[in-house]
Coordinates of C-alpha atoms and ligand atoms in Angstrom, one line a residue:
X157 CA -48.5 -85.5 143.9
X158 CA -46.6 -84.0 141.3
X159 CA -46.1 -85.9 138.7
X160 CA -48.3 -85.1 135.5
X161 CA -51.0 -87.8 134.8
X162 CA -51.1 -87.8 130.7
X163 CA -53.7 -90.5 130.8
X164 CA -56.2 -88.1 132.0
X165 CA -58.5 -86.5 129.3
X166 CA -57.1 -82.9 131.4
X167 CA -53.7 -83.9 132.0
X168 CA -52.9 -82.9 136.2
X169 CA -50.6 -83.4 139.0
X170 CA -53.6 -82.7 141.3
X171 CA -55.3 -85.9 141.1
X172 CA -58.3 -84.3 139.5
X173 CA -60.3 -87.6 139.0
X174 CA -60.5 -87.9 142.7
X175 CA -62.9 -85.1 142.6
X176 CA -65.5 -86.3 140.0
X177 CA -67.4 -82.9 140.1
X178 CA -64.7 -80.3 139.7
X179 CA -63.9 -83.0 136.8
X180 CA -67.0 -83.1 135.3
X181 CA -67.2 -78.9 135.2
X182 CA -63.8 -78.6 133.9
X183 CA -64.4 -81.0 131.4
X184 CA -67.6 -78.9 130.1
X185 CA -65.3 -76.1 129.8
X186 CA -62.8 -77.8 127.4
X187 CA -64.5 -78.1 124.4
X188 CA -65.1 -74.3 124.9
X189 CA -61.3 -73.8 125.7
X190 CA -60.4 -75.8 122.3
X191 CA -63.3 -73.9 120.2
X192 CA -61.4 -70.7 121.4
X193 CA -58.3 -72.0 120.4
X194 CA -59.9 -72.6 117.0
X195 CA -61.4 -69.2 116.8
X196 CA -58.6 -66.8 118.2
X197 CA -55.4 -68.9 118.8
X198 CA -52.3 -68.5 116.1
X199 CA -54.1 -68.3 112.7
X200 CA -53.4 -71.0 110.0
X201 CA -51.2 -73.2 113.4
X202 CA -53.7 -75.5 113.2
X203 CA -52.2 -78.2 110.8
X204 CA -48.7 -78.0 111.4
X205 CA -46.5 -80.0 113.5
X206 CA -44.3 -77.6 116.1
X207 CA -41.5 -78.8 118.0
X208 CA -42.7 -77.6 121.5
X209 CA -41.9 -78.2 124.9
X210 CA -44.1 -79.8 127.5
X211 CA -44.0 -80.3 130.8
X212 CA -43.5 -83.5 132.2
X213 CA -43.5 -83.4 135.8
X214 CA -43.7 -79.9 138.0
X215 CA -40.2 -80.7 139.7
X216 CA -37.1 -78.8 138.7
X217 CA -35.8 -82.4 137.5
X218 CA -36.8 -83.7 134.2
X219 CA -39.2 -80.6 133.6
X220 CA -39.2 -80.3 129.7
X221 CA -40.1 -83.2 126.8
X222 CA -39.3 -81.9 124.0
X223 CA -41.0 -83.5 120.8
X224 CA -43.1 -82.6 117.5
X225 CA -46.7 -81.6 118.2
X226 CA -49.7 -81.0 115.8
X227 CA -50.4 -77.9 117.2
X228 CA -54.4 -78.2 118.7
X229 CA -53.3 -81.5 119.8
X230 CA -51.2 -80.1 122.5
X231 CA -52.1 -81.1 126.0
X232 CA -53.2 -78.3 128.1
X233 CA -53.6 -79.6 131.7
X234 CA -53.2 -78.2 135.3
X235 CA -49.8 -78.3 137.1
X236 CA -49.3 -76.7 140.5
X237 CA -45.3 -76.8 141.8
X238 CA -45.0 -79.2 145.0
X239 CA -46.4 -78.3 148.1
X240 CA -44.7 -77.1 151.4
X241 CA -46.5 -78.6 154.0
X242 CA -44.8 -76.4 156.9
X243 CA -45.1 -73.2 154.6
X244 CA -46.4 -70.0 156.8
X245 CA -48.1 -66.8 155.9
X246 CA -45.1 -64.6 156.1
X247 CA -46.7 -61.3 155.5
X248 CA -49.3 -58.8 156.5
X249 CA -52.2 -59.3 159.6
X250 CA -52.0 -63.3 159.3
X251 CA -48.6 -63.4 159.8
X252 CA -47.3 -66.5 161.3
X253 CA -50.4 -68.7 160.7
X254 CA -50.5 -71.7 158.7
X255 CA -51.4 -70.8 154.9
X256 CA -54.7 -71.3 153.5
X257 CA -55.6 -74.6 151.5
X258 CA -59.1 -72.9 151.0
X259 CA -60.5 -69.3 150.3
X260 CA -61.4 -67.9 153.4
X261 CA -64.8 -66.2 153.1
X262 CA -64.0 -62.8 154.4
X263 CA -61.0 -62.6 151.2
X264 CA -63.6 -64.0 148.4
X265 CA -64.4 -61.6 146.3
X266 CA -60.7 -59.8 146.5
X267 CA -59.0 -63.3 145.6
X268 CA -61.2 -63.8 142.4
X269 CA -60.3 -60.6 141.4
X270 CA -56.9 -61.0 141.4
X271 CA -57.2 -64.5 139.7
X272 CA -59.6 -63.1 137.1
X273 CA -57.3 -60.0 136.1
X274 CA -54.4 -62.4 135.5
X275 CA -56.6 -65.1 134.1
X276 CA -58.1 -62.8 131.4
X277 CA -54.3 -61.6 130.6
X278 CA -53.5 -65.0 129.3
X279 CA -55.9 -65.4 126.4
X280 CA -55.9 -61.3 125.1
X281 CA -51.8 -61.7 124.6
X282 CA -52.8 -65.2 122.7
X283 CA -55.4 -62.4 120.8
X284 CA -52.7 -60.2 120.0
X285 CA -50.3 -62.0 118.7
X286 CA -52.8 -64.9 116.6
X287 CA -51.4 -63.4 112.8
X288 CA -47.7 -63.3 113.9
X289 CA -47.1 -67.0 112.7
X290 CA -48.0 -65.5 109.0
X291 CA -45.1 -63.7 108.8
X292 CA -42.4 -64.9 111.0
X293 CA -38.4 -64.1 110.6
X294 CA -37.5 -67.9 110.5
X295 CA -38.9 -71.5 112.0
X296 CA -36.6 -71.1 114.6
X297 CA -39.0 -67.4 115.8
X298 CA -42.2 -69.3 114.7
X299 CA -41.8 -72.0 117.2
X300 CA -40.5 -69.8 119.6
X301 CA -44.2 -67.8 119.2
X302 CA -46.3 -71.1 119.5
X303 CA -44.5 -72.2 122.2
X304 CA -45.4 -69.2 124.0
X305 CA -49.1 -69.2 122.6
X306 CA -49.3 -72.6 124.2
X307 CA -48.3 -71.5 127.1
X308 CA -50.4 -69.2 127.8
X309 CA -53.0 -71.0 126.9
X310 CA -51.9 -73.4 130.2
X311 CA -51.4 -70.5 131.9
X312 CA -55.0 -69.4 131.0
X313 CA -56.0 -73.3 132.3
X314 CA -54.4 -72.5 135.6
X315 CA -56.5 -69.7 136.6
X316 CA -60.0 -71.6 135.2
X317 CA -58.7 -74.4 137.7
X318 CA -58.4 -71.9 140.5
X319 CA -61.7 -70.5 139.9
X320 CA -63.9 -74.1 139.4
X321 CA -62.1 -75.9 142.3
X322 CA -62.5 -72.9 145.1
X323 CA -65.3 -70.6 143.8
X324 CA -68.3 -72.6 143.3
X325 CA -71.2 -71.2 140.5
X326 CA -68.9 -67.6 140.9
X327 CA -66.3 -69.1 139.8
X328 CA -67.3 -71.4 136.6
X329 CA -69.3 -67.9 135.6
X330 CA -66.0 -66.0 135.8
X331 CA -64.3 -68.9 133.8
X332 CA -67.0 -69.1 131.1
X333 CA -66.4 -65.1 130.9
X334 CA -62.7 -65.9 130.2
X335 CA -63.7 -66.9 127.3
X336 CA -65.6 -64.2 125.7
X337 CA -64.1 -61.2 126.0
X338 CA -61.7 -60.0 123.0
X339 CA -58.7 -58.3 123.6
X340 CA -59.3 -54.9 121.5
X341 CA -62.9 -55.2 121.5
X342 CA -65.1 -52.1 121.8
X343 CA -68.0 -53.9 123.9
X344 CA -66.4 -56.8 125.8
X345 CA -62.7 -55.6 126.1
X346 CA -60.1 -57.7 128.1
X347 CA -59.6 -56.0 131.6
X348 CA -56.1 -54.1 131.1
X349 CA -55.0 -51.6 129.0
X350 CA -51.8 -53.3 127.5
X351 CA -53.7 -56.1 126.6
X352 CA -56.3 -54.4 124.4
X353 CA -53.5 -53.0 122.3
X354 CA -52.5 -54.7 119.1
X355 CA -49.2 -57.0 118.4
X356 CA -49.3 -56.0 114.7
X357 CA -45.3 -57.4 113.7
X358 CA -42.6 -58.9 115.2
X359 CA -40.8 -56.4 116.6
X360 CA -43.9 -55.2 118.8
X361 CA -43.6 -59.0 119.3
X362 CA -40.7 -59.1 120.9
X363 CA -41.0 -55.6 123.0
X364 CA -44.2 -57.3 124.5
X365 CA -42.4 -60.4 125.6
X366 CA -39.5 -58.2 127.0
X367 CA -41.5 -55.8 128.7
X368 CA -45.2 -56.6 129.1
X369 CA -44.5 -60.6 129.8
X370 CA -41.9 -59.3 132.7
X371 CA -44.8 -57.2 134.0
X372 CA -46.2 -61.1 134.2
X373 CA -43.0 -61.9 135.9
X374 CA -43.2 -59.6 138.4
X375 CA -46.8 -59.9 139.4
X376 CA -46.6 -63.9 139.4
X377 CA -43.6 -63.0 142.0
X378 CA -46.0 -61.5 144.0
X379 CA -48.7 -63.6 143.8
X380 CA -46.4 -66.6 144.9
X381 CA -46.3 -65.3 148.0
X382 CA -49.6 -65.4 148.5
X383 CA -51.5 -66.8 151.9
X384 CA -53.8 -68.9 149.4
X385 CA -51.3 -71.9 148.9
X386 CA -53.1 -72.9 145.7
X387 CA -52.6 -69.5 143.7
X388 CA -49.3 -69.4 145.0
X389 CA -47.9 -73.3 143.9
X390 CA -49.9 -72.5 140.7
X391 CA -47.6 -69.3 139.9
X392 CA -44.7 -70.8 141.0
X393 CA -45.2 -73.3 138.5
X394 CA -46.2 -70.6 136.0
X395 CA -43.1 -68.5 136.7
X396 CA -40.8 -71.5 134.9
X397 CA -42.2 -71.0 132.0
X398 CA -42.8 -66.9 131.8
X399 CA -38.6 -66.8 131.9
X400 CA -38.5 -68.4 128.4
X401 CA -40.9 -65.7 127.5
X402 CA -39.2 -63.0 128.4
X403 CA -35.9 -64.9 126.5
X404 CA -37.8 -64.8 123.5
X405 CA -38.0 -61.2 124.1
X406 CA -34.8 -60.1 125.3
X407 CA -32.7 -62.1 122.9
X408 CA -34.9 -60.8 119.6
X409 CA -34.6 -57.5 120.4
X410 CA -30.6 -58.2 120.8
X411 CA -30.9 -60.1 117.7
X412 CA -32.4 -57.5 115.3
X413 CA -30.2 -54.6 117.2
X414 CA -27.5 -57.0 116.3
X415 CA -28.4 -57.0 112.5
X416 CA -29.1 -53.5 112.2
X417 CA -25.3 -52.8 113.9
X418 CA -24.0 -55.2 111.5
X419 CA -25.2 -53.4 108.6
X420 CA -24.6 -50.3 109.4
X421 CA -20.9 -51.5 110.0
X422 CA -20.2 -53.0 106.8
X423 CA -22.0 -49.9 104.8
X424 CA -20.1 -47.7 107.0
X425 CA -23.5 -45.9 107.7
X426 CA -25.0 -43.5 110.4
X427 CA -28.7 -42.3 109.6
X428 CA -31.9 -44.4 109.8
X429 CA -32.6 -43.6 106.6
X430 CA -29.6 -45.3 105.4
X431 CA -30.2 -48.2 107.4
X432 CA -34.0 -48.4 106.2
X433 CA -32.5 -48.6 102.5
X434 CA -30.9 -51.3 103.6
X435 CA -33.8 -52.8 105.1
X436 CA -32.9 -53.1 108.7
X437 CA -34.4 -51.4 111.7
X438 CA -33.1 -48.3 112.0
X439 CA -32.2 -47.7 115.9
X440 CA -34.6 -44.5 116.7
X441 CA -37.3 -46.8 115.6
X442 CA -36.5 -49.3 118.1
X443 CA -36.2 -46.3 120.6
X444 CA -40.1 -45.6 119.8
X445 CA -41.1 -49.1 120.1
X446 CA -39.1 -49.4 123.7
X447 CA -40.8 -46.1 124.5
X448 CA -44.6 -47.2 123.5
X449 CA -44.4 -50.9 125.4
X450 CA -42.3 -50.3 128.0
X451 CA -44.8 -47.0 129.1
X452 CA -48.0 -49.0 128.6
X453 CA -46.4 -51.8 130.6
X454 CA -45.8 -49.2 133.1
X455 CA -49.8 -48.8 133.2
X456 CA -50.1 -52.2 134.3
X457 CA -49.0 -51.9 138.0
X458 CA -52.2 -50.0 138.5
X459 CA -52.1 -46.8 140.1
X460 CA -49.4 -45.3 142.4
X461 CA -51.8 -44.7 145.2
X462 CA -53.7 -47.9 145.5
X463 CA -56.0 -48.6 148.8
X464 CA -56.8 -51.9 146.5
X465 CA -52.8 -53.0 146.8
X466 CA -53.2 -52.2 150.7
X467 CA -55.8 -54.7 151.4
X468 CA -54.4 -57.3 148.9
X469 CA -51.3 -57.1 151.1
X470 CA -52.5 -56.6 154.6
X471 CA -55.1 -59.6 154.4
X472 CA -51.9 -61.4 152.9
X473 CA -53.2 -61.9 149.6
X474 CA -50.4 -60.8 147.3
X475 CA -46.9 -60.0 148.7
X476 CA -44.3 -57.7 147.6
X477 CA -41.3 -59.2 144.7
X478 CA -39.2 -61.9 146.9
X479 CA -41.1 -61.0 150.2
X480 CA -39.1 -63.5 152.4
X481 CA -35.9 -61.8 151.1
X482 CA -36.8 -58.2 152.7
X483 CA -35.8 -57.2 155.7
X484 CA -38.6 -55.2 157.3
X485 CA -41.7 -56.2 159.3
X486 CA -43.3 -57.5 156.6
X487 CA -46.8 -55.6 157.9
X488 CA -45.4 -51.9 157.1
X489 CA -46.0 -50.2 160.1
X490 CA -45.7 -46.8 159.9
X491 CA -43.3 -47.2 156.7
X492 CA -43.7 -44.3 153.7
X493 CA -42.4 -44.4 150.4
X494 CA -41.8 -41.9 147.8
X495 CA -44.6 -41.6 145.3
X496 CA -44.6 -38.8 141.8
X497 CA -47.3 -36.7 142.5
X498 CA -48.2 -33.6 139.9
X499 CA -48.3 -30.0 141.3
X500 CA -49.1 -26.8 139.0
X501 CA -48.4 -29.0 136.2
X502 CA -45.0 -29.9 137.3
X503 CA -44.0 -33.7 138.9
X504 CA -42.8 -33.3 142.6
X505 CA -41.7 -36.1 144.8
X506 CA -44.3 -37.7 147.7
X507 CA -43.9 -39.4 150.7
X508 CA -47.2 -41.5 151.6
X509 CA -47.8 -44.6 153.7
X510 CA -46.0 -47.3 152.1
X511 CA -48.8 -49.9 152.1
X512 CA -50.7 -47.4 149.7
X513 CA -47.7 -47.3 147.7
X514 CA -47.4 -51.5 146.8
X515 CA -48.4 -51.2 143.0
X516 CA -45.6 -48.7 142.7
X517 CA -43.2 -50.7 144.5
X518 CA -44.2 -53.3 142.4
X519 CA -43.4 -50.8 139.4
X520 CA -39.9 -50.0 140.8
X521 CA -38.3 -53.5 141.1
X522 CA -39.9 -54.1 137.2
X523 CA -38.1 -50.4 136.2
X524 CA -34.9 -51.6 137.5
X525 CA -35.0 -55.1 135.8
X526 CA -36.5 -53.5 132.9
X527 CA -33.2 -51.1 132.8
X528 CA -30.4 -54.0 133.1
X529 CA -32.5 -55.5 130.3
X530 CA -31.8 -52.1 127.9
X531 CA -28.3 -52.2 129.3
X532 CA -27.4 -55.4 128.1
X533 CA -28.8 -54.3 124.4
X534 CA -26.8 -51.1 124.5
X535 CA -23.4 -53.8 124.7
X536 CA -24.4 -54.9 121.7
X537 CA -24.5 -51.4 120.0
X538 CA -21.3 -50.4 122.0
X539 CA -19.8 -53.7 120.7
X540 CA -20.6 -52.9 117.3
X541 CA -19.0 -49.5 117.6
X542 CA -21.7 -47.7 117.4
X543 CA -22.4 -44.2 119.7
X544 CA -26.1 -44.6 119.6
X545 CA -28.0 -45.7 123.1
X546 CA -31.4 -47.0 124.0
X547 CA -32.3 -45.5 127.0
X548 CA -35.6 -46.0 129.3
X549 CA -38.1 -43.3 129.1
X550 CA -38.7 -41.1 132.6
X551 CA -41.7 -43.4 134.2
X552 CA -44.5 -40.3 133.9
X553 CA -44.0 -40.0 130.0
X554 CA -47.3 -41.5 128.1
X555 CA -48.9 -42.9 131.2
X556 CA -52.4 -43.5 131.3
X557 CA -52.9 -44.7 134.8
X558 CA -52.8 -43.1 138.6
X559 CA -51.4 -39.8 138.8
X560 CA -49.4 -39.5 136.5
X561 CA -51.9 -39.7 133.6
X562 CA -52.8 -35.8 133.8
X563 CA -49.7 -34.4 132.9
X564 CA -48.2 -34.5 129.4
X565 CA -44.1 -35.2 130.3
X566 CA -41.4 -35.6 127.8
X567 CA -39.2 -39.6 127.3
X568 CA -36.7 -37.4 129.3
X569 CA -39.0 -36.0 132.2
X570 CA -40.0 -32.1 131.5
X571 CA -43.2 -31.2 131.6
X572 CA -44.8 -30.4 128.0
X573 CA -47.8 -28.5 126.9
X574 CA -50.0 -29.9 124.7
X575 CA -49.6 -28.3 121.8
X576 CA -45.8 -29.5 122.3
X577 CA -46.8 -33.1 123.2
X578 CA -48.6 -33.2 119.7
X579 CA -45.4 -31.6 117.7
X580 CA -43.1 -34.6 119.1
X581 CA -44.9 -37.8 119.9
X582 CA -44.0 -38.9 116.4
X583 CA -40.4 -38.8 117.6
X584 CA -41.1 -40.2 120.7
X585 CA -43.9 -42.9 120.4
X586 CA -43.9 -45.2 116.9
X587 CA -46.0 -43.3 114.1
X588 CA -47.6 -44.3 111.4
X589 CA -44.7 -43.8 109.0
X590 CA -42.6 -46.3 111.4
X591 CA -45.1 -49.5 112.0
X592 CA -45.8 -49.0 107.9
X593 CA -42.0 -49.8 107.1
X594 CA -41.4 -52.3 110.5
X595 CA -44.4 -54.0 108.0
X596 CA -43.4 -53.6 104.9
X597 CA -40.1 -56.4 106.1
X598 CA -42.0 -59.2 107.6
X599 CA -43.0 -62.1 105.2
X600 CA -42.6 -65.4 106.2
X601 CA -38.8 -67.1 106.2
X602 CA -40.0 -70.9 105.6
X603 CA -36.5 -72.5 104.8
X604 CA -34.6 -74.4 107.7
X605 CA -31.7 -72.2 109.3
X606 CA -32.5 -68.6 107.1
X607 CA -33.5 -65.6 108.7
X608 CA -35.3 -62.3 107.4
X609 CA -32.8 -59.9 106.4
X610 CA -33.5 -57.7 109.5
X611 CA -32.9 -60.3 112.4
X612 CA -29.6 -61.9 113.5
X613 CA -29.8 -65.7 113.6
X614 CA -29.7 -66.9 117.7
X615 CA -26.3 -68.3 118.9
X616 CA -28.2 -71.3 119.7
X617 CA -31.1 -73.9 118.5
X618 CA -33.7 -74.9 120.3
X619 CA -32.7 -77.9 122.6
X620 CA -29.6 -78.0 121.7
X621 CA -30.5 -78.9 118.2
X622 CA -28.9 -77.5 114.9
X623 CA -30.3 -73.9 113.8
X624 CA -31.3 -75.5 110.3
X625 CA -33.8 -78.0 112.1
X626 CA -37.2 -78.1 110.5
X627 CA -39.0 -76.5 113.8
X628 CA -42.3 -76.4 112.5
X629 CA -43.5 -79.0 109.7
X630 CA -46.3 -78.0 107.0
X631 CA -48.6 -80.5 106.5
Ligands
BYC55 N1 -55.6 -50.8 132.5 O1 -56.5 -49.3 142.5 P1 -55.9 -49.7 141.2 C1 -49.3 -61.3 132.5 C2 -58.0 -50.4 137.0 S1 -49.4 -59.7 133.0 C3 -56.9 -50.7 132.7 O2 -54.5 -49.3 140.9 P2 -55.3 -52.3 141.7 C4 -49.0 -61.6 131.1 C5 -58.1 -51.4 138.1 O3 -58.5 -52.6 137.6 C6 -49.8 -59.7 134.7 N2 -57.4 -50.6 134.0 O4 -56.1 -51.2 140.9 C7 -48.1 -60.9 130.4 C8 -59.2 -50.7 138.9 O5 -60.4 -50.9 138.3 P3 -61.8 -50.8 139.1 C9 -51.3 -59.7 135.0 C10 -56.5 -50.6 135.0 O6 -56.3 -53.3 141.9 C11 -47.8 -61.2 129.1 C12 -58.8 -49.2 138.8 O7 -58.1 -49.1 137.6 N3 -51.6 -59.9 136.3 O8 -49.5 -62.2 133.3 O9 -54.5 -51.8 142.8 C13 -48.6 -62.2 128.4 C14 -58.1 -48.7 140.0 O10 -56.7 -49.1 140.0 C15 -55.1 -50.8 134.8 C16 -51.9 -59.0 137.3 O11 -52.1 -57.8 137.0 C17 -54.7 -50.9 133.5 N4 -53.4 -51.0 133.2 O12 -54.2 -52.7 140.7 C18 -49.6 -62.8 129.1 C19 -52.0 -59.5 138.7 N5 -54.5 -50.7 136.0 O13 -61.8 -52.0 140.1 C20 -49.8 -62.6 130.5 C21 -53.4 -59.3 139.3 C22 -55.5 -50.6 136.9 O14 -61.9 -49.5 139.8 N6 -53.9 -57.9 139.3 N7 -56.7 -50.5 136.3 O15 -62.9 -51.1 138.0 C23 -53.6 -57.0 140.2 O16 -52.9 -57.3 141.1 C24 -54.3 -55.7 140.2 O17 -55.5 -55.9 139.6 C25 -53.5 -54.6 139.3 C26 -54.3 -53.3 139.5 C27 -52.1 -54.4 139.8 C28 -53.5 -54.9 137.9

């Protein structure tokens, strides 16, 4: 079944009310869900009317409605993408078998951890980015932000269904727990790193959905190869709408490189502080941004070394990036890959058993995407005529996880003392100075089709629709 039932008090394509005790449980944790969503979802959303995007049906046909929403009206439900009946494991001991429609006892405990890390994801990067709508660039940004806020809110919704339908009491605990932790807090943190850091203006905004939302690309991509057919039609389904994220991202970076170029041009200009005088972004700030998300991101592959990542794969758990595409054994026997590994304070190159080397395979494919990402923003600069370039910072600088977190390494990969590491990071990471002014611009932009002086307007509306449409109506 898999078109959405609206009718439903939790809309689903999974023919919830057929199982009137998984409905009755998820229905308890609503309220909670909504009370959340009143307590830590985008502050002062909660009277206006947003032009959002819902889905309709999980097929690739007729996917998105598009209409005008009161924000906490918006129908979170539970959509999984069709299933395969024939599909097979297609990777690690299990190989060949049938998938799983059930959690088999012996991979318990590891599957609810993987579905709690992602699940508590969800709601901290709703956390982070809850005063954003205060001071966005133009409607057009500020529905672009609640449209991902509601999304992850679903996305949240698909991780609770996960854990009521095929984890028993465990389970509803773990969802209830969901709930209470606070990204940032001191006492009940969310799980990750990245998502305990703050979202505190729009450029952060849009390095996070560039970067740390494509870490959520990449590990949906593995988890939708999963053995456990339910987590992996459930990400599938998520994966549709995490590419918008990451357009959100990708294209407001461009957009405010774009601005900065342009205004640079016409003043005939070359130093940030000349561009800062004329209120855009200056380019080396941009650099420290890139450096600080894209390097906590990093962090989010877990360690380089991982025996976690080895079982997760072997007992077919979570799979590699487009597993079916590879052309190997899809077991790893006897297979090494290279690993950095630290040596007298200097990084060397490792070679170790390539099942204990997953998360960092994982990190590879996301460096590389990450890298045609900067590429395409360095056309823009080039375009402008402009000799500056963004560049990616060497993977060991400003890690905090695996191996790499011990040694103190430089954006371009020497090794630094600390003493040194303290003279620079305020060329290297965003300081003080920088998220002050990257402040002092934002203010909301509240009139159809105008944009803060430090963003370029998109090429496009949303929907096709004219760049001056009223996105978001104040009531
Ligand atoms: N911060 O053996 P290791 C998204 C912990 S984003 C703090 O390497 P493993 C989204 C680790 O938990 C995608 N702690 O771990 C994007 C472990 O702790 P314990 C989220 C960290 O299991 C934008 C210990 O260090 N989904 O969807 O191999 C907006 C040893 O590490 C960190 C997933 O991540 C860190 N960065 O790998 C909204 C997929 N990294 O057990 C949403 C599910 C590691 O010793 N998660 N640790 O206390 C996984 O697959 C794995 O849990 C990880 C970690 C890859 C994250």
């Amino acid at each position: 079944m898999t078109v959405i039932d609206y009718s439903q008090k939790i809309p689903n394509n999974v023919d919830l009310s057929s199982d009137r005790t998984l409905q009755r449980a998820l229905e308890l944790w609503q309220p909670n869900f909504l009370s959340w969503w009143q307590d830590m979802g985008p502050e002062g959303s909660h009277q206006k009317e947003v032009y959002l995007r819902t889905a309709i049906s999980a097929e690739h046909a007729g996917w998105a409605h598009y209409d005008f929403v009161k924000m906490p009206d918006y129908r979170w439900g539970i959509f999984l993408a069709p299933q395969d009946r024939d599909r097979k494991i297609h990777f690690g001991e299990h190989i060949g078998k049938p998938v799983w429609q059930e959690v088999p006892g012996e991979h318990r405990a590891n599957l609810r951890r993987i579905i709690v890390t992602q699940g508590v994801s969800e709601p901290a990067s709703v956390e982070q980015q809850r005063h954003l709508g205060l001071t966005a660039p133009s409607l057009y940004d500020l529905r672009n932000l609640f449209q991902i806020n509601v999304e992850e809110g679903r996305h949240l919704w698909a991780m609770v269904y996960l854990l009521h339908r095929y984890f028993g009491r465990d389970g509803r605990e773990e969802a209830d727990a969901l709930l209470q932790r606070r990204s940032g807090q001191q006492d009940n943190p969310r799980i990750l790193g990245a998502f305990n850091e703050k979202t505190p203006d729009w450029l952060a905004f849009f390095m996070f959905t560039h970067f740390t939302d494509r870490d959520g690309k990449f590990q949906l991509c593995a988890l939708a190869e999963s053995s456990f057919d339910p987590l992996a039609r459930t990400t599938r389904f998520m994966l549709t709408e995490e590419a918008y994220h990451m357009f959100v991202g990708e294209s407001g970076v461009s957009r405010v490189i774009a601005r900065t170029c342009e205004l640079m041009r016409q003043q005939d200009i070359e130093s940030p502080e000349q561009a800062r005088a004329l209120g855009a972004i200056d380019l080396p700030t941009l650099q420290r941004y890139l450096n600080f998300h894209y390097s906590v991101t990093l962090d989010l592959f877990g360690a380089d070394q991982s025996s976690n990542a080895a079982i997760f794969y072997s007992s077919g758990l979570k799979g590699r990036f487009e597993e079916s595409k590879l052309i190997d054994d899809h077991q790893l026997n006897g297979a090494t890959y290279s690993i950095l590994d630290v040596k007298d304070g200097k990084l060397i190159q490792r070679e170790i058993p390539k099942l204990n080397a997953l998360n960092e395979v994982l990190r590879d494919n996301f460096i590389k995407d990450s890298e045609a990402g900067i590429g395409r923003w360095n056309k823009v600069i080039e375009k402008a005529g402009l000799a500056f370039r963004l560049t990616v910072p060497h993977k060991a600088f400003n890690r905090s996880i695996g191996t790499l977190s011990g040694v103190r390494i430089a954006p371009d990969g020497h090794p630094v003392t600390q003493a040194e590491w303290h003279a620079n990071v305020e060329s290297w990471l965003p300081s003080a100075a920088d998220r002050e002014y990257v402040a002092s611009l934002m203010g909301p932009i509240v009139e159809p089709g105008k944009f803060a002086n430090w963003i370029s307007p998109p090429r496009s509306g949303i929907n096709k629709q004219p760049l001056d449409t009223k996105y978001v109506r104040f009531n």
